[in-house]
């Protein structure tokens, strides 16, 4: 049996106002037996969280706190959450 683990990121403070509340930043298919558990390692890209920098022709990740959630889908209440702080 297999499932897809989805990783979502969302801002965790008010400095990121105007940013979408939750963004898919990674996913991976995992093969598991029914009822089994295992650790999963995946490489994430935070590029979907980037915003256009008005002072230059580039995009950048806004400084602030982010909440990362690994779950089976967007509304999965059993997801596992971790914090990420990005500084300029």
Short mmCIF file of N, CA and C in Angstrom, two decimals:
data_model
loop_
_atom_site.label_atom_id
_atom_site.label_comp_id
_atom_site.label_asym_id
_atom_site.label_seq_id
_atom_site.Cartn_x
_atom_site.Cartn_y
_atom_site.Cartn_z
N UNK A 1 0.85 -1.17 0.00
CA UNK A 1 0.00 0.00 0.00
C UNK A 1 0.90 1.24 0.00
N UNK A 2 0.49 2.28 -0.69
CA UNK A 2 1.30 3.50 -0.69
C UNK A 2 0.43 4.70 -0.36
N UNK A 3 1.09 5.75 0.06
CA UNK A 3 0.43 7.02 0.35
C UNK A 3 1.36 8.15 -0.07
N UNK A 4 0.83 9.33 -0.17
CA UNK A 4 1.64 10.50 -0.51
C UNK A 4 1.69 11.41 0.71
N UNK A 5 2.90 11.70 1.15
CA UNK A 5 3.11 12.66 2.24
C UNK A 5 3.27 14.03 1.60
N UNK A 6 2.46 14.98 2.04
CA UNK A 6 2.52 16.34 1.52
C UNK A 6 3.07 17.27 2.59
N UNK A 7 3.93 18.20 2.17
CA UNK A 7 4.52 19.17 3.09
C UNK A 7 3.97 20.55 2.74
N UNK A 8 3.37 21.21 3.73
CA UNK A 8 2.81 22.54 3.55
C UNK A 8 3.56 23.53 4.41
N UNK A 9 3.67 24.77 3.93
CA UNK A 9 4.26 25.85 4.72
C UNK A 9 3.25 26.98 4.80
N UNK A 10 3.20 27.64 5.95
CA UNK A 10 2.34 28.80 6.11
C UNK A 10 2.99 29.76 7.08
N UNK A 11 2.74 31.08 6.90
CA UNK A 11 3.33 32.06 7.81
C UNK A 11 2.81 31.88 9.22
N UNK A 12 3.68 32.12 10.19
CA UNK A 12 3.32 31.92 11.59
C UNK A 12 3.39 33.23 12.37
N UNK A 13 3.44 34.35 11.66
CA UNK A 13 3.43 35.64 12.35
C UNK A 13 2.84 36.72 11.45
N UNK A 14 2.57 37.88 12.02
CA UNK A 14 1.88 38.95 11.30
C UNK A 14 2.75 39.70 10.30
N UNK A 15 4.06 39.55 10.37
CA UNK A 15 4.93 40.26 9.42
C UNK A 15 4.72 39.78 7.99
N UNK A 16 4.11 38.62 7.83
CA UNK A 16 3.94 38.04 6.50
C UNK A 16 2.53 38.26 5.98
N UNK A 17 1.91 39.34 6.41
CA UNK A 17 0.54 39.63 6.00
C UNK A 17 0.47 39.74 4.48
N UNK A 18 -0.60 39.24 3.93
CA UNK A 18 -0.77 39.27 2.49
C UNK A 18 -0.26 38.02 1.80
N UNK A 19 0.45 37.19 2.53
CA UNK A 19 0.95 35.94 1.96
C UNK A 19 -0.14 34.89 2.05
N UNK A 20 -0.20 34.01 1.06
CA UNK A 20 -1.20 32.94 1.12
C UNK A 20 -1.04 32.16 2.40
N UNK A 21 -2.14 31.69 2.95
CA UNK A 21 -2.10 31.02 4.24
C UNK A 21 -1.36 29.69 4.22
N UNK A 22 -1.51 28.89 3.20
CA UNK A 22 -0.86 27.58 3.20
C UNK A 22 -0.43 27.24 1.77
N UNK A 23 0.81 26.80 1.62
CA UNK A 23 1.37 26.52 0.31
C UNK A 23 2.02 25.15 0.31
N UNK A 24 1.75 24.36 -0.71
CA UNK A 24 2.40 23.05 -0.87
C UNK A 24 3.85 23.28 -1.29
N UNK A 25 4.82 22.77 -0.52
CA UNK A 25 6.24 22.99 -0.83
C UNK A 25 6.99 21.68 -1.07
N UNK A 26 6.31 20.54 -0.92
CA UNK A 26 6.97 19.26 -1.18
C UNK A 26 6.01 18.11 -1.01
N UNK A 27 6.34 17.01 -1.64
CA UNK A 27 5.54 15.79 -1.48
C UNK A 27 6.39 14.60 -1.87
N UNK A 28 6.02 13.42 -1.38
CA UNK A 28 6.76 12.20 -1.68
C UNK A 28 5.84 11.00 -1.51
N UNK A 29 5.93 10.05 -2.41
CA UNK A 29 5.16 8.81 -2.30
C UNK A 29 5.93 7.87 -1.37
N UNK A 30 5.19 7.25 -0.43
CA UNK A 30 5.78 6.36 0.56
C UNK A 30 5.02 5.04 0.53
N UNK A 31 5.76 3.92 0.48
CA UNK A 31 5.13 2.60 0.51
C UNK A 31 5.16 2.10 1.95
N UNK A 32 3.98 1.76 2.47
CA UNK A 32 3.84 1.31 3.86
C UNK A 32 2.82 0.17 3.94
N UNK A 33 3.07 -0.75 4.84
CA UNK A 33 2.05 -1.77 5.15
C UNK A 33 0.98 -1.09 6.01
N UNK A 34 -0.23 -1.62 5.99
CA UNK A 34 -1.32 -1.05 6.78
C UNK A 34 -0.92 -0.96 8.25
N UNK A 35 -1.10 0.22 8.85
CA UNK A 35 -0.79 0.45 10.26
C UNK A 35 0.68 0.70 10.55
N UNK A 36 1.55 0.61 9.55
CA UNK A 36 2.99 0.80 9.76
C UNK A 36 3.33 2.29 9.84
N UNK A 37 4.49 2.59 10.44
CA UNK A 37 5.00 3.95 10.54
C UNK A 37 6.45 3.94 10.11
N UNK A 38 6.92 5.05 9.56
CA UNK A 38 8.34 5.19 9.24
C UNK A 38 8.69 6.65 9.06
N UNK A 39 9.95 6.95 9.22
CA UNK A 39 10.43 8.31 8.99
C UNK A 39 10.61 8.52 7.49
N UNK A 40 10.38 9.76 7.07
CA UNK A 40 10.52 10.10 5.66
C UNK A 40 11.39 11.35 5.57
N UNK A 41 12.38 11.32 4.70
CA UNK A 41 13.23 12.49 4.46
C UNK A 41 12.92 12.99 3.05
N UNK A 42 12.76 14.29 2.90
CA UNK A 42 12.46 14.87 1.61
C UNK A 42 13.14 16.22 1.50
N UNK A 43 13.46 16.62 0.28
CA UNK A 43 14.03 17.93 0.02
C UNK A 43 12.90 18.87 -0.35
N UNK A 44 12.84 19.99 0.34
CA UNK A 44 11.78 20.97 0.09
C UNK A 44 12.34 22.14 -0.68
N UNK A 45 11.47 22.77 -1.44
CA UNK A 45 11.83 24.05 -2.03
C UNK A 45 10.90 25.10 -1.45
N UNK A 46 11.47 26.16 -0.94
CA UNK A 46 10.67 27.23 -0.37
C UNK A 46 10.37 28.30 -1.41
N UNK A 47 10.73 28.02 -2.66
CA UNK A 47 10.52 28.97 -3.75
C UNK A 47 9.06 29.42 -3.89
N UNK A 48 8.06 28.53 -3.69
CA UNK A 48 6.67 29.01 -3.79
C UNK A 48 6.31 30.07 -2.76
N UNK A 49 7.12 30.22 -1.71
CA UNK A 49 6.86 31.21 -0.66
C UNK A 49 7.50 32.56 -0.96
N UNK A 50 8.34 32.61 -1.99
CA UNK A 50 9.09 33.83 -2.31
C UNK A 50 8.14 34.94 -2.77
N UNK A 51 8.56 36.17 -2.50
CA UNK A 51 7.82 37.35 -2.95
C UNK A 51 8.76 38.24 -3.75
N UNK A 52 8.19 38.97 -4.67
CA UNK A 52 8.98 39.87 -5.49
C UNK A 52 9.57 40.96 -4.63
N UNK A 53 10.87 41.18 -4.77
CA UNK A 53 11.57 42.24 -4.03
C UNK A 53 11.47 43.53 -4.85
N UNK A 54 10.74 44.54 -4.37
CA UNK A 54 10.57 45.76 -5.16
C UNK A 54 11.86 46.54 -5.37
N UNK A 55 12.88 46.28 -4.55
CA UNK A 55 14.15 47.00 -4.67
C UNK A 55 15.10 46.37 -5.68
N UNK A 56 14.75 45.21 -6.22
CA UNK A 56 15.63 44.54 -7.18
C UNK A 56 14.80 43.67 -8.11
N UNK A 57 15.41 43.13 -9.16
CA UNK A 57 14.65 42.28 -10.09
C UNK A 57 14.61 40.81 -9.65
N UNK A 58 14.56 40.58 -8.35
CA UNK A 58 14.62 39.20 -7.88
C UNK A 58 13.47 38.88 -6.93
N UNK A 59 13.38 37.61 -6.60
CA UNK A 59 12.40 37.12 -5.65
C UNK A 59 13.15 36.70 -4.40
N UNK A 60 12.50 36.83 -3.22
CA UNK A 60 13.17 36.41 -1.99
C UNK A 60 12.13 35.89 -1.00
N UNK A 61 12.60 35.05 -0.11
CA UNK A 61 11.77 34.52 0.96
C UNK A 61 11.69 35.58 2.05
N UNK A 62 10.49 36.01 2.41
CA UNK A 62 10.37 37.02 3.46
C UNK A 62 10.87 36.49 4.80
N UNK A 63 11.52 37.37 5.56
CA UNK A 63 11.94 37.00 6.91
C UNK A 63 10.72 36.77 7.77
N UNK A 64 10.83 35.84 8.68
CA UNK A 64 9.73 35.58 9.60
C UNK A 64 9.67 34.13 10.02
N UNK A 65 8.62 33.81 10.76
CA UNK A 65 8.43 32.43 11.23
C UNK A 65 7.44 31.72 10.30
N UNK A 66 7.77 30.47 10.01
CA UNK A 66 6.93 29.64 9.15
C UNK A 66 6.59 28.36 9.90
N UNK A 67 5.41 27.83 9.63
CA UNK A 67 4.99 26.54 10.19
C UNK A 67 4.97 25.54 9.04
N UNK A 68 5.74 24.46 9.18
CA UNK A 68 5.77 23.38 8.20
C UNK A 68 4.93 22.22 8.72
N UNK A 69 4.06 21.67 7.88
CA UNK A 69 3.20 20.56 8.27
C UNK A 69 3.31 19.43 7.27
N UNK A 70 3.60 18.23 7.76
CA UNK A 70 3.60 17.02 6.92
C UNK A 70 2.29 16.30 7.17
N UNK A 71 1.53 16.03 6.10
CA UNK A 71 0.21 15.43 6.25
C UNK A 71 -0.16 14.67 4.98
N UNK A 72 -1.26 13.95 5.03
CA UNK A 72 -1.72 13.24 3.84
C UNK A 72 -2.49 14.14 2.89
N UNK A 73 -3.05 15.25 3.41
CA UNK A 73 -3.76 16.21 2.58
C UNK A 73 -3.85 17.53 3.33
N UNK A 74 -4.37 18.53 2.65
CA UNK A 74 -4.41 19.89 3.19
C UNK A 74 -5.16 19.97 4.52
N UNK A 75 -6.23 19.23 4.68
CA UNK A 75 -7.04 19.33 5.89
C UNK A 75 -6.78 18.25 6.92
N UNK A 76 -5.70 17.49 6.78
CA UNK A 76 -5.40 16.38 7.67
C UNK A 76 -5.05 16.87 9.08
N UNK A 77 -5.94 16.63 10.03
CA UNK A 77 -5.72 17.08 11.41
C UNK A 77 -4.63 16.28 12.12
N UNK A 78 -4.24 15.14 11.58
CA UNK A 78 -3.21 14.30 12.20
C UNK A 78 -1.80 14.65 11.69
N UNK A 79 -1.66 15.74 10.96
CA UNK A 79 -0.36 16.11 10.42
C UNK A 79 0.66 16.44 11.53
N UNK A 80 1.93 16.36 11.17
CA UNK A 80 3.03 16.66 12.09
C UNK A 80 3.58 18.03 11.73
N UNK A 81 3.75 18.89 12.74
CA UNK A 81 4.14 20.28 12.50
C UNK A 81 5.51 20.59 13.08
N UNK A 82 6.27 21.44 12.37
CA UNK A 82 7.58 21.92 12.84
C UNK A 82 7.67 23.41 12.54
N UNK A 83 8.54 24.10 13.24
CA UNK A 83 8.71 25.55 13.04
C UNK A 83 9.99 25.83 12.27
N UNK A 84 9.96 26.89 11.47
CA UNK A 84 11.13 27.34 10.70
C UNK A 84 11.19 28.85 10.84
N UNK A 85 12.36 29.37 11.19
CA UNK A 85 12.55 30.82 11.24
C UNK A 85 13.55 31.22 10.17
N UNK A 86 13.15 32.17 9.33
CA UNK A 86 14.04 32.67 8.28
C UNK A 86 14.35 34.14 8.58
N UNK A 87 15.64 34.47 8.60
CA UNK A 87 16.06 35.84 8.84
C UNK A 87 16.71 36.38 7.58
N UNK A 88 16.54 37.70 7.33
CA UNK A 88 17.18 38.33 6.18
C UNK A 88 18.68 38.32 6.31
#
